[in-house]
Short mmCIF file of C-alpha atoms and ligand atoms in Angstrom, two decimals:
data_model
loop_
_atom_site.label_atom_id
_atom_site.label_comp_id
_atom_site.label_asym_id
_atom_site.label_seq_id
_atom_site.Cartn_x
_atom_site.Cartn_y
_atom_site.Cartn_z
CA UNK L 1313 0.00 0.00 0.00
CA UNK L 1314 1.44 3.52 -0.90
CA UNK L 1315 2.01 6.21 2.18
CA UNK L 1316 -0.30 9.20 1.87
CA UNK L 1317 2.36 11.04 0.45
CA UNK L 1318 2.78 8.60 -2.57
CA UNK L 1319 -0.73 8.94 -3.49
CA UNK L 1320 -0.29 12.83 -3.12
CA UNK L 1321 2.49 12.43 -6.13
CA UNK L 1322 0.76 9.66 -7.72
CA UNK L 1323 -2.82 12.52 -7.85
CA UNK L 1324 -1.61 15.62 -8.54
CA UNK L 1325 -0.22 16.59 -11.77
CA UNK L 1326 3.42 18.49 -12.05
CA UNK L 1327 2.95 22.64 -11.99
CA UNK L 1328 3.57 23.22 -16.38
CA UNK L 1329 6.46 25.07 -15.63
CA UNK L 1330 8.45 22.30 -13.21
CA UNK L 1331 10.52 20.18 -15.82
CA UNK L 1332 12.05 23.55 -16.79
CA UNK L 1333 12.65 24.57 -12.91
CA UNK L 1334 13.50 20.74 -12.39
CA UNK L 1335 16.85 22.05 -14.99
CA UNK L 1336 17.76 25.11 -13.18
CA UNK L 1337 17.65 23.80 -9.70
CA UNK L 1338 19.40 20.57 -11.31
CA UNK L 1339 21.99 22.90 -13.14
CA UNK L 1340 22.62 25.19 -9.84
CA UNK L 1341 23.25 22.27 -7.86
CA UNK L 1342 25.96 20.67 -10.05
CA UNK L 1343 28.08 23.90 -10.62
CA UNK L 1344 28.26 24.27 -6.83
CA UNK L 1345 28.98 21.15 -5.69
CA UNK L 1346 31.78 20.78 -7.61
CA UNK L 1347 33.43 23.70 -5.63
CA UNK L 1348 32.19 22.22 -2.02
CA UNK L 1349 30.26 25.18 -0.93
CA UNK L 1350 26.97 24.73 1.38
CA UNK L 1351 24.41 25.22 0.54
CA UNK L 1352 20.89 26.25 1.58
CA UNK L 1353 17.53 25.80 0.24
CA UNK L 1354 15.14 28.82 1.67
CA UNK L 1355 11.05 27.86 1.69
CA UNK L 1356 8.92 31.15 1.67
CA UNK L 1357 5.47 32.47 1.92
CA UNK L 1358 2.06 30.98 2.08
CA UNK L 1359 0.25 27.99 -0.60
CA UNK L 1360 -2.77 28.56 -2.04
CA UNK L 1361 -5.22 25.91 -2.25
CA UNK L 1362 -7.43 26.34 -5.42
CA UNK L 1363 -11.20 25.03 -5.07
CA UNK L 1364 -11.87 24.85 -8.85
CA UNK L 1365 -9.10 23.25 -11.67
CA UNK L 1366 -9.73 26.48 -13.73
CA UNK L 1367 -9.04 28.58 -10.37
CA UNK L 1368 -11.33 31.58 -9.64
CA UNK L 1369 -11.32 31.25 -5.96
CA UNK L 1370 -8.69 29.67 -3.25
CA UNK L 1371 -7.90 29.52 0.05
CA UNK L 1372 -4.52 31.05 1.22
CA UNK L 1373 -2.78 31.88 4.11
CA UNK L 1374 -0.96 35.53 6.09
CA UNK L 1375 2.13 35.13 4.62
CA UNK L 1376 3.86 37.17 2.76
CA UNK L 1377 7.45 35.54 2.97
CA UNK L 1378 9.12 38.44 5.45
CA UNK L 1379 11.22 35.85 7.05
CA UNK L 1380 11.97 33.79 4.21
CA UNK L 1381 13.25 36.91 1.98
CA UNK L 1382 15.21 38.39 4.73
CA UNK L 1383 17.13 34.93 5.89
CA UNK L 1384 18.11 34.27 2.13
CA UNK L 1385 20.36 37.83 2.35
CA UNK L 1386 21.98 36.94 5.86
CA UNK L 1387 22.52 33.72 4.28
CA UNK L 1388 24.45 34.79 1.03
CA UNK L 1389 26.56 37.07 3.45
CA UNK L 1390 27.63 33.82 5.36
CA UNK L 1391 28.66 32.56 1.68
CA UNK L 1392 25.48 29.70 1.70
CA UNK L 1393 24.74 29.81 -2.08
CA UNK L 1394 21.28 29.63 -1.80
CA UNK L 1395 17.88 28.34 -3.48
CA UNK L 1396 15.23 30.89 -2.70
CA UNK L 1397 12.28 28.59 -3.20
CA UNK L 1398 8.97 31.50 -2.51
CA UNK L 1399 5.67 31.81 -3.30
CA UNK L 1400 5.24 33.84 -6.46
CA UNK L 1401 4.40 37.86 -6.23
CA UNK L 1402 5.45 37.20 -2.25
CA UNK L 1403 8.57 39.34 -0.80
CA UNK L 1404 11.78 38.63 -2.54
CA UNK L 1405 15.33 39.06 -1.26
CA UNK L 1406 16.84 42.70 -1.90
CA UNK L 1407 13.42 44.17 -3.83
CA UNK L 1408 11.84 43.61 -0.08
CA UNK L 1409 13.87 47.04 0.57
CA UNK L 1410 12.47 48.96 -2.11
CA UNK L 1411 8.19 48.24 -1.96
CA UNK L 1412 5.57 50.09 -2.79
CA UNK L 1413 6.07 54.07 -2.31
CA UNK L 1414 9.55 52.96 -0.43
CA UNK L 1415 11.31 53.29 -3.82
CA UNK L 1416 9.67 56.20 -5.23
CA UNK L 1417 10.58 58.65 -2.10
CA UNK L 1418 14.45 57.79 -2.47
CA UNK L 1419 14.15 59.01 -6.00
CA UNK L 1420 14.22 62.86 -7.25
CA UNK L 1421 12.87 64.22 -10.54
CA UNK L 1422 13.95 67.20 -12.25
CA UNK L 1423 12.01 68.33 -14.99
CA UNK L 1424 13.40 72.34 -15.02
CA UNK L 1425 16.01 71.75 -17.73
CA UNK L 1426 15.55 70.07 -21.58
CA UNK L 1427 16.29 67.33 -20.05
CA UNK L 1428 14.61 65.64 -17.44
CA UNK L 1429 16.34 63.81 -14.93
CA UNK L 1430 15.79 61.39 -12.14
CA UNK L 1431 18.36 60.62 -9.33
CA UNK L 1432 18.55 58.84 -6.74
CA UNK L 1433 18.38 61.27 -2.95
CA UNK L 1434 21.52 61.72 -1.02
CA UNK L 1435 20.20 60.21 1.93
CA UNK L 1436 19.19 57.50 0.10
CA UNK L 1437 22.74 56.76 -1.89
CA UNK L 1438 23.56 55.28 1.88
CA UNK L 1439 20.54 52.86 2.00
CA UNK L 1440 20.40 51.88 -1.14
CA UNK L 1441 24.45 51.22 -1.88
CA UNK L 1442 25.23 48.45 0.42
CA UNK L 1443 22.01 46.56 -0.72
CA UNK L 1444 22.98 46.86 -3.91
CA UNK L 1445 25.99 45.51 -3.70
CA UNK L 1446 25.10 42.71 -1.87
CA UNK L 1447 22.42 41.84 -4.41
CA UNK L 1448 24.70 42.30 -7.69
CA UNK L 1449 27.48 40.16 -5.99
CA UNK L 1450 24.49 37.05 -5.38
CA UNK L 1451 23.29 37.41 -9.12
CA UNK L 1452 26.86 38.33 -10.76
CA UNK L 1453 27.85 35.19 -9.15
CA UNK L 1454 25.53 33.00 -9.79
CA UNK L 1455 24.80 32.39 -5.75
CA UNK L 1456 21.04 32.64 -5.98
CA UNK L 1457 18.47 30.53 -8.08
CA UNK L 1458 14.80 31.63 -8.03
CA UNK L 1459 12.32 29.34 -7.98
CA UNK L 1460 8.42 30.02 -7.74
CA UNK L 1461 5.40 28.04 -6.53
CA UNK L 1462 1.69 29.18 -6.20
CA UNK L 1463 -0.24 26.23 -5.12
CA UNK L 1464 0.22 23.83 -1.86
CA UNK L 1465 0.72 21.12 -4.70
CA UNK L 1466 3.43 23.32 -7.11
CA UNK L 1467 5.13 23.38 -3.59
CA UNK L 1468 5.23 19.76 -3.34
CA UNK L 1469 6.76 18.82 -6.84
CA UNK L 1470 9.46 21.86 -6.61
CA UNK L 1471 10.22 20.85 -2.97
CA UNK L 1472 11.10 16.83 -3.75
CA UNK L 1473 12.88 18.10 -6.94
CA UNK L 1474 15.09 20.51 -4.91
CA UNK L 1475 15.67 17.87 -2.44
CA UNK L 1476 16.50 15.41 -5.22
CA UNK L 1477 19.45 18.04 -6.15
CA UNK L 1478 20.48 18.22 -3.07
CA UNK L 1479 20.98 15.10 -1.19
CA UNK L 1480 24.73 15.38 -3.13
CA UNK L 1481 25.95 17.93 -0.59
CA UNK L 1482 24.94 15.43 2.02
CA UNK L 1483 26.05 17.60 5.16
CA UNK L 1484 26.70 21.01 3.46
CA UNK L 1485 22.75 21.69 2.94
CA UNK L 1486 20.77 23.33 4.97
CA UNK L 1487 16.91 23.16 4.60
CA UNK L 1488 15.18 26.01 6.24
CA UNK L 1489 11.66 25.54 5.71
CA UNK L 1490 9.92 29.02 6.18
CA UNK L 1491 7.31 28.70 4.12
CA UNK L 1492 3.83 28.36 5.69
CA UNK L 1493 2.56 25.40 4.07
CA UNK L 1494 -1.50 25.05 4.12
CA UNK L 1495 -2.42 21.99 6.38
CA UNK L 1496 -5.62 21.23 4.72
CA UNK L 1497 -6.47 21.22 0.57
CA UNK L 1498 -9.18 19.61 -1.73
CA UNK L 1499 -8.06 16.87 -3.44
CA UNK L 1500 -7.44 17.35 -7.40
CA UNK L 1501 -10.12 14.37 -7.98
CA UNK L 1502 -12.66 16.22 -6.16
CA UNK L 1503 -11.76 19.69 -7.53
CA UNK L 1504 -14.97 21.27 -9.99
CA UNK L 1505 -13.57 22.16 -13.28
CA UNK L 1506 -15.23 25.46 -13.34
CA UNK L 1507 -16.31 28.48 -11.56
CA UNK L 1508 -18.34 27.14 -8.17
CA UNK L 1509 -21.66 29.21 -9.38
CA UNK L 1510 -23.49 31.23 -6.43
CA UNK L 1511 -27.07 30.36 -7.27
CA UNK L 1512 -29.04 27.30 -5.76
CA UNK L 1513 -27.22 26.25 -2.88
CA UNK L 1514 -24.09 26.90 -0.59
CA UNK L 1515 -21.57 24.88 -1.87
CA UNK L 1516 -20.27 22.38 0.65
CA UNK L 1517 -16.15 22.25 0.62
CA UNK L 1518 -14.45 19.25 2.95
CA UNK L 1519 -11.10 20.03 3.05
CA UNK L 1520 -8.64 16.97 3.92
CA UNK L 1521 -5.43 16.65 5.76
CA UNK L 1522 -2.24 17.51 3.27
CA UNK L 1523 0.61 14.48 3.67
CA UNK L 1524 2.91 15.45 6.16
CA UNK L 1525 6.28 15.98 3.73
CA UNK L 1526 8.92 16.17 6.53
CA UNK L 1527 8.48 12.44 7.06
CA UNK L 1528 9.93 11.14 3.35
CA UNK L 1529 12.18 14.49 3.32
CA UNK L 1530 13.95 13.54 6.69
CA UNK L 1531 14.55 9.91 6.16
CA UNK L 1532 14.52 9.33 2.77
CA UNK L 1533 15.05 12.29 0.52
CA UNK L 1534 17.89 14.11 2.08
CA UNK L 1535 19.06 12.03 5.07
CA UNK L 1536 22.36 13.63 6.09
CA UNK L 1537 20.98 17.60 5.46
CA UNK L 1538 20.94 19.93 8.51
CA UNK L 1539 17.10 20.21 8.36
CA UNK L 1540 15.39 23.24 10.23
CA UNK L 1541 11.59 23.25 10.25
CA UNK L 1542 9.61 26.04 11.68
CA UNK L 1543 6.77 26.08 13.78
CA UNK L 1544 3.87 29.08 13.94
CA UNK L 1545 0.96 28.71 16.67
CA UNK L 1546 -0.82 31.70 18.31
CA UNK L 1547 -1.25 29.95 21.67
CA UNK L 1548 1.82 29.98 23.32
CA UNK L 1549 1.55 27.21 25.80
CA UNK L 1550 1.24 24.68 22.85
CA UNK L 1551 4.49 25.97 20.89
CA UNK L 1552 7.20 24.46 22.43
CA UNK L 1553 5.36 21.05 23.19
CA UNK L 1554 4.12 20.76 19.14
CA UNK L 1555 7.45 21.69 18.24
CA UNK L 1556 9.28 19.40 20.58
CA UNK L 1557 6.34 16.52 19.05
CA UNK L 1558 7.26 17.39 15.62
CA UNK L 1559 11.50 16.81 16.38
CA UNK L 1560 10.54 13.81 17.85
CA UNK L 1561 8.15 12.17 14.92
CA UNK L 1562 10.40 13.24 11.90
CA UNK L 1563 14.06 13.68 13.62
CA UNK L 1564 15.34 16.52 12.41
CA UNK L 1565 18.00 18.77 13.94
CA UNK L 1566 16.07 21.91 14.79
CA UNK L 1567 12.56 23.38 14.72
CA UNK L 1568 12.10 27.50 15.11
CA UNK L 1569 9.14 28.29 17.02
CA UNK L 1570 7.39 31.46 16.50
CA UNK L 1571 3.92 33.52 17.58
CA UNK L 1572 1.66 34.45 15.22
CA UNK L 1573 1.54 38.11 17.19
CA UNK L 1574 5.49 38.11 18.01
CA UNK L 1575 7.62 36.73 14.63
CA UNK L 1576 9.15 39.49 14.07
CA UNK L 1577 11.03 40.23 17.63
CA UNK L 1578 10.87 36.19 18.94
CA UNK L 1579 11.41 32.98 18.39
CA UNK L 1580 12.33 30.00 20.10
CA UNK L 1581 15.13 27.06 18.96
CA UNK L 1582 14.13 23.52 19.79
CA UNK L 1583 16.67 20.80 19.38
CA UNK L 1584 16.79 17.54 20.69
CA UNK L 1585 18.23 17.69 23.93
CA UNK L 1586 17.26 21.80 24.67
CA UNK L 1587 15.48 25.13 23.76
CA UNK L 1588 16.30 28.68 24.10
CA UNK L 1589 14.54 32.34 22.89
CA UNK L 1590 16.17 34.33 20.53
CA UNK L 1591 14.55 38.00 21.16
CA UNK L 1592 15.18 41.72 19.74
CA UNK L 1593 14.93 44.12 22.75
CA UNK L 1594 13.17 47.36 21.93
CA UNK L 1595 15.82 49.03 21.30
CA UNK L 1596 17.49 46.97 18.47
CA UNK L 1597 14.21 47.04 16.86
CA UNK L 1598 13.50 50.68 16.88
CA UNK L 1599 17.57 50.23 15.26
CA UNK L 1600 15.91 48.76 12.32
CA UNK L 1601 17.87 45.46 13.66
CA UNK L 1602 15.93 42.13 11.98
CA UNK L 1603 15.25 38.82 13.88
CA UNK L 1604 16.46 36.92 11.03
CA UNK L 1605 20.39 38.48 11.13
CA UNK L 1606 20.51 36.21 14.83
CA UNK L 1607 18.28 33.65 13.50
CA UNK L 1608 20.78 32.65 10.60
CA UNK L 1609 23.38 33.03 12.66
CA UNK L 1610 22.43 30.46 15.37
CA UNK L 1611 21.59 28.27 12.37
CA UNK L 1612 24.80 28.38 10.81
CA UNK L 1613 26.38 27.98 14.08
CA UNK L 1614 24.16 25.05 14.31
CA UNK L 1615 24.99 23.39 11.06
CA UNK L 1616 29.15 24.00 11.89
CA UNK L 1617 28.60 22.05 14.84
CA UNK L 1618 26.71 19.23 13.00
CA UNK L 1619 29.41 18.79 9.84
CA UNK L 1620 32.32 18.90 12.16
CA UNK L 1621 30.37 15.64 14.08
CA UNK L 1622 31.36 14.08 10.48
C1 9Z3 T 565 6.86 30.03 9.91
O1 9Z3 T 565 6.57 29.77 11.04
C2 9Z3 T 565 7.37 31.41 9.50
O2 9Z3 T 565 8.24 31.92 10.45
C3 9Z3 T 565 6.21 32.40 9.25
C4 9Z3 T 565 6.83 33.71 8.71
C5 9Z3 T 565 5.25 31.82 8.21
C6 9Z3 T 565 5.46 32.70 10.54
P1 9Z3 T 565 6.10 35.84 7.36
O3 9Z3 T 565 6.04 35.19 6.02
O4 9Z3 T 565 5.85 34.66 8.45
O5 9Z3 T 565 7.45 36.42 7.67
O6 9Z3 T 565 4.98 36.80 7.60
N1 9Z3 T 565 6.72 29.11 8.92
C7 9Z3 T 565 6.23 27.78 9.07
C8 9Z3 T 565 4.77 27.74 9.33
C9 9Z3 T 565 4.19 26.38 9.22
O7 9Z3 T 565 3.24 26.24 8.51
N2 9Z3 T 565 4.73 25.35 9.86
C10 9Z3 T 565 4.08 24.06 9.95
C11 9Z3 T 565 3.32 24.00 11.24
O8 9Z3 T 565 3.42 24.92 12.07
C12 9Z3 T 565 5.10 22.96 9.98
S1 9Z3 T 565 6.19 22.86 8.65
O9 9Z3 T 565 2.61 23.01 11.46
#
């Protein structure tokens, strides 16, 4: 009999675009390897889950890949080359700087002369510099592959592919698995082809438990990876118990736990034999200082520990 994820596979059609992204991640992988870098694969922002084939409507999730985007540059500046695997349209590495009216203000126009011009402000020249260095060293070198999902199933064919690349850098990779992955979905069998139509009845939609991918990942897929799940609840006396529950069931190295209401200034490390809080005081926040820059850094610190037990 085939495990509930098999069946997931064996259901659920590839995304269209995955043999091509299959290539890239395939391509990325080699070319590193060869030079015995590590390597980390970055999972970020929400799934949808579609409730028709020819998708109108879908259920989604709050995330808009914050932590995800902002790990992948504190990454690259601990030399990781790294797969930014992210929801499509959420916050990207770099660009996350630069959104929405953010970009316009550091810009001036000048229209007095023949020729208009458009610079960028003074005060600006100092934000803007150092992040774009950072991001034309990644992409000059080659340290950064995009790849996009949109669905909780595109996430499921990109992730085993990615995994599939890999498993070659046995202890070098890191998988930091940020993304917020729906728990429930309709299966593809059950899915309407078209529009659910509003008149007659309320439609009925029973969602069902998505397979639990850790469990193949872990033991099969990438068994000697430093593997770092994360863990989101909003009731706090349940974090540290589901995340200890979760180490336990798919033995991994280290699960992140993190509040709903408190993500950005908290989190807590859970690893086989301890835990301890990472926090940002008030004051290192108001600094513009980001969770992630200690997150990655207790990861990494993490992962040196692990290879050197090789
Ligand atoms: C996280 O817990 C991430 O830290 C957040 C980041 C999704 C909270 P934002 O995108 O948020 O920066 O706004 N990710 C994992 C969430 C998750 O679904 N984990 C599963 C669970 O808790 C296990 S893999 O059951």
């Amino acid at each position: 009999m085939s495990s509930h994820w098999e069946s997931f596979y064996a259901t659920h059609l590839p995304p269209t675009d995955f043999e091509d992204n299959r290539k890239l991640l395939q391509d990325f992988c080699e070319r590193h390897n060869r030079n015995n870098e590590r390597i980390v694969l970055v999972t970020s922002g929400g799934t949808t889950v579609p409730l028709e084939h020819n998708t109108v409507r879908f259920v989604d999730n709050f995330s808009a890949g914050t932590r995800g985007a902002v790990s992948t540059e504190y990454f690259l500046e601990r030399g990781y080359v790294t797969i930014f695997m992210h929801r499509l349209k959420s916050l990207q590495p770099f660009t996350r700087h630069f959104n929405g009216q953010k970009f316009m203000d550091m810009l001036e126009l000048d229209e007095r002369g023949p020729n208009t011009t458009i610079t960028v402000k003074p005060d600006s020249v100092d934000v803007l510099a150092p992040i774009l260095a950072q991001y034309k060293a990644a992409q000059e070198n080659g340290r950064i592959l995009y790849v996009s999902f949109t669905t909780v199933s595109d996430y499921f064919w990109l992730l085993r592919a990615a995994c599939e690349c890999l498993a070659t850098f046995t202890t070098r990779a890191v998988l930091y698995l940020a993304a917020a992955v729906s728990d429930f979905y309709v299966p593809a069998h059950e899915l309407p082809t078209h529009k659910i139509q509003s008149g007659g009845v309320a439609p009925n939609i029973q969602l069902q438990l998505v397979p639990k991918l850790l469990a193949p990942l872990v033991s099969l897929w990438v068994p000697h990876a430093f593997v770092v799940s994360f863990k989101l609840e909003t009731d706090e006396s349940i974090l540290i118990t589901k995340a200890r529950e979760a180490l336990n069931k798919y033995k991994h190295k280290l699960v992140i736990g993190n509040m709903l209401q408190t993500r950005r200034n908290k989190v807590v490390f859970v690893t086989p034999d301890n835990h301890y809080d990472l926090v940002l005081t008030r004051e290192q926040l108001l600094k513009g200082m980001e969770i992630e820059e200690i997150i990655v850094a207790n990861v990494v610190a993490n992962h040196t520990d692990y290879i050197k037990m090789f």
